[in-house]
Amino acid sequence: MGRLPYGADILDELSDICIKERINLGWVQALGAVQRARLAFYNQQTYEYQFLDFDGPLEIASLVGNVSVRDNQPFIHAHVTLTDEKGNGYGGHLALGTVVFACEFILQVVDGPTLKRSYDVPTGLHLWKEE
Ligand code: ZN
Protein backbone atom coordinates (compact mmCIF):
# COMPACT_ATOMS: atom_id res chain seq x y z
CA MET A 1 0.00 0.00 0.00
CA GLY A 2 1.44 3.40 -0.81
CA ARG A 3 1.51 6.56 -2.82
CA LEU A 4 2.57 7.04 -6.42
CA PRO A 5 4.88 10.00 -7.10
CA TYR A 6 3.68 13.28 -8.63
CA GLY A 7 4.15 13.22 -12.39
CA ALA A 8 4.44 9.43 -12.66
CA ASP A 9 2.59 7.47 -15.31
CA ILE A 10 0.16 5.34 -13.27
CA LEU A 11 0.33 2.22 -15.42
CA ASP A 12 4.11 2.38 -15.78
CA GLU A 13 4.65 2.95 -12.07
CA LEU A 14 2.35 0.11 -10.96
CA SER A 15 4.00 -2.22 -13.50
CA ASP A 16 7.46 -1.29 -12.21
CA ILE A 17 6.40 -2.10 -8.64
CA CYS A 18 5.13 -5.53 -9.74
CA ILE A 19 8.35 -6.25 -11.64
CA LYS A 20 10.57 -5.10 -8.74
CA GLU A 21 8.56 -6.98 -6.11
CA ARG A 22 8.07 -10.00 -8.40
CA ILE A 23 4.29 -9.86 -8.09
CA ASN A 24 2.77 -12.13 -10.74
CA LEU A 25 -0.73 -12.45 -9.35
CA GLY A 26 -2.64 -9.72 -7.59
CA TRP A 27 -5.30 -7.09 -7.33
CA VAL A 28 -4.88 -3.32 -7.43
CA GLN A 29 -7.12 -0.47 -6.34
CA ALA A 30 -6.39 3.24 -6.29
CA LEU A 31 -7.88 6.67 -5.84
CA GLY A 32 -6.64 10.24 -6.12
CA ALA A 33 -6.30 12.66 -9.01
CA VAL A 34 -4.56 12.88 -12.37
CA GLN A 35 -3.06 15.79 -14.31
CA ARG A 36 -4.16 14.26 -17.60
CA ALA A 37 -5.42 10.91 -18.74
CA ARG A 38 -5.54 8.46 -21.59
CA LEU A 39 -8.29 5.85 -21.61
CA ALA A 40 -9.08 3.21 -24.15
CA PHE A 41 -12.28 1.67 -25.48
CA TYR A 42 -12.03 -1.69 -27.22
CA ASN A 43 -14.01 -1.64 -30.45
CA GLN A 44 -15.54 -5.11 -30.79
CA GLN A 45 -16.11 -4.66 -34.55
CA THR A 46 -12.61 -3.53 -35.56
CA TYR A 47 -10.77 -5.37 -32.72
CA GLU A 48 -8.80 -2.21 -32.02
CA TYR A 49 -8.52 0.12 -29.05
CA GLN A 50 -9.85 3.64 -29.57
CA PHE A 51 -8.10 6.14 -27.33
CA LEU A 52 -9.72 8.96 -25.39
CA ASP A 53 -7.41 11.77 -24.25
CA PHE A 54 -8.20 14.16 -21.41
CA ASP A 55 -5.85 17.11 -21.25
CA GLY A 56 -6.66 18.37 -17.78
CA PRO A 57 -7.13 17.50 -14.12
CA LEU A 58 -9.59 14.80 -13.12
CA GLU A 59 -10.32 12.87 -9.94
CA ILE A 60 -9.70 9.15 -9.82
CA ALA A 61 -13.05 8.10 -8.39
CA SER A 62 -12.09 4.48 -8.78
CA LEU A 63 -9.34 2.36 -10.27
CA VAL A 64 -9.53 -1.42 -10.21
CA GLY A 65 -7.24 -3.89 -11.85
CA ASN A 66 -5.45 -7.18 -11.72
CA VAL A 67 -1.93 -8.46 -12.10
CA SER A 68 -1.13 -11.55 -14.16
CA VAL A 69 1.59 -12.56 -16.60
CA ARG A 70 1.97 -11.59 -20.23
CA ASP A 71 5.14 -12.29 -22.24
CA ASN A 72 6.79 -13.65 -19.05
CA GLN A 73 6.41 -10.30 -17.24
CA PRO A 74 3.92 -9.06 -14.65
CA PHE A 75 1.14 -7.31 -16.55
CA ILE A 76 -1.45 -4.92 -15.13
CA HIS A 77 -4.94 -4.71 -16.57
CA ALA A 78 -6.85 -1.83 -14.99
CA HIS A 79 -10.03 0.11 -15.59
CA VAL A 80 -10.67 3.54 -14.18
CA THR A 81 -13.49 6.00 -13.53
CA LEU A 82 -12.43 9.65 -13.63
CA THR A 83 -14.58 12.63 -12.70
CA ASP A 84 -14.47 16.32 -13.57
CA GLU A 85 -15.33 19.47 -11.56
CA LYS A 86 -19.05 18.91 -12.17
CA GLY A 87 -18.94 15.30 -11.09
CA ASN A 88 -19.29 13.99 -14.62
CA GLY A 89 -17.66 10.61 -15.02
CA TYR A 90 -15.52 9.16 -17.76
CA GLY A 91 -14.34 5.61 -17.74
CA GLY A 92 -12.47 2.95 -19.56
CA HIS A 93 -9.38 0.83 -19.90
CA LEU A 94 -6.38 2.56 -18.31
CA ALA A 95 -3.73 3.35 -20.92
CA LEU A 96 -0.19 4.70 -20.76
CA GLY A 97 -0.31 8.49 -20.61
CA THR A 98 -2.33 8.88 -17.41
CA VAL A 99 -0.26 11.11 -15.16
CA VAL A 100 -0.44 11.26 -11.36
CA PHE A 101 -1.31 14.42 -9.48
CA ALA A 102 -1.81 12.45 -6.27
CA CYS A 103 -2.53 8.75 -6.05
CA GLU A 104 -2.95 6.27 -3.20
CA PHE A 105 -2.97 2.61 -4.08
CA ILE A 106 -3.21 -0.84 -2.61
CA LEU A 107 -1.66 -3.80 -4.37
CA GLN A 108 -2.81 -7.09 -2.91
CA VAL A 109 -0.74 -10.15 -3.69
CA VAL A 110 -2.85 -13.22 -4.42
CA ASP A 111 -1.64 -16.78 -3.83
CA GLY A 112 -2.41 -19.32 -6.51
CA PRO A 113 -1.39 -20.65 -9.87
CA THR A 114 -0.03 -18.01 -12.24
CA LEU A 115 -2.52 -16.75 -14.82
CA LYS A 116 -0.87 -16.23 -18.20
CA ARG A 117 -2.30 -14.09 -20.96
CA SER A 118 -2.31 -15.30 -24.52
CA TYR A 119 -4.03 -14.31 -27.75
CA ASP A 120 -7.71 -15.17 -27.78
CA VAL A 121 -9.16 -15.63 -31.28
CA PRO A 122 -12.86 -14.70 -30.70
CA THR A 123 -12.01 -11.39 -29.01
CA GLY A 124 -8.61 -10.47 -30.43
CA LEU A 125 -7.51 -9.74 -26.84
CA HIS A 126 -4.80 -11.28 -24.69
CA LEU A 127 -6.86 -13.17 -22.12
CA TRP A 128 -6.32 -15.85 -19.51
CA LYS A 129 -6.41 -19.30 -20.96
CA GLU A 130 -9.71 -21.09 -20.36
CA GLU A 131 -9.28 -24.33 -18.42
ZN1 ZN B 1 -9.44 -3.48 -20.29
Short mmCIF file of C-alpha atoms in Angstrom, two decimals, residues 42-49 119-125:
data_model
loop_
_atom_site.label_atom_id
_atom_site.label_comp_id
_atom_site.label_asym_id
_atom_site.label_seq_id
_atom_site.Cartn_x
_atom_site.Cartn_y
_atom_site.Cartn_z
CA TYR A 42 -12.03 -1.69 -27.22
CA ASN A 43 -14.01 -1.64 -30.45
CA GLN A 44 -15.54 -5.11 -30.79
CA GLN A 45 -16.11 -4.66 -34.55
CA THR A 46 -12.61 -3.53 -35.56
CA TYR A 47 -10.77 -5.37 -32.72
CA GLU A 48 -8.80 -2.21 -32.02
CA TYR A 49 -8.52 0.12 -29.05
CA TYR A 119 -4.03 -14.31 -27.75
CA ASP A 120 -7.71 -15.17 -27.78
CA VAL A 121 -9.16 -15.63 -31.28
CA PRO A 122 -12.86 -14.70 -30.70
CA THR A 123 -12.01 -11.39 -29.01
CA GLY A 124 -8.61 -10.47 -30.43
CA LEU A 125 -7.51 -9.74 -26.84
#
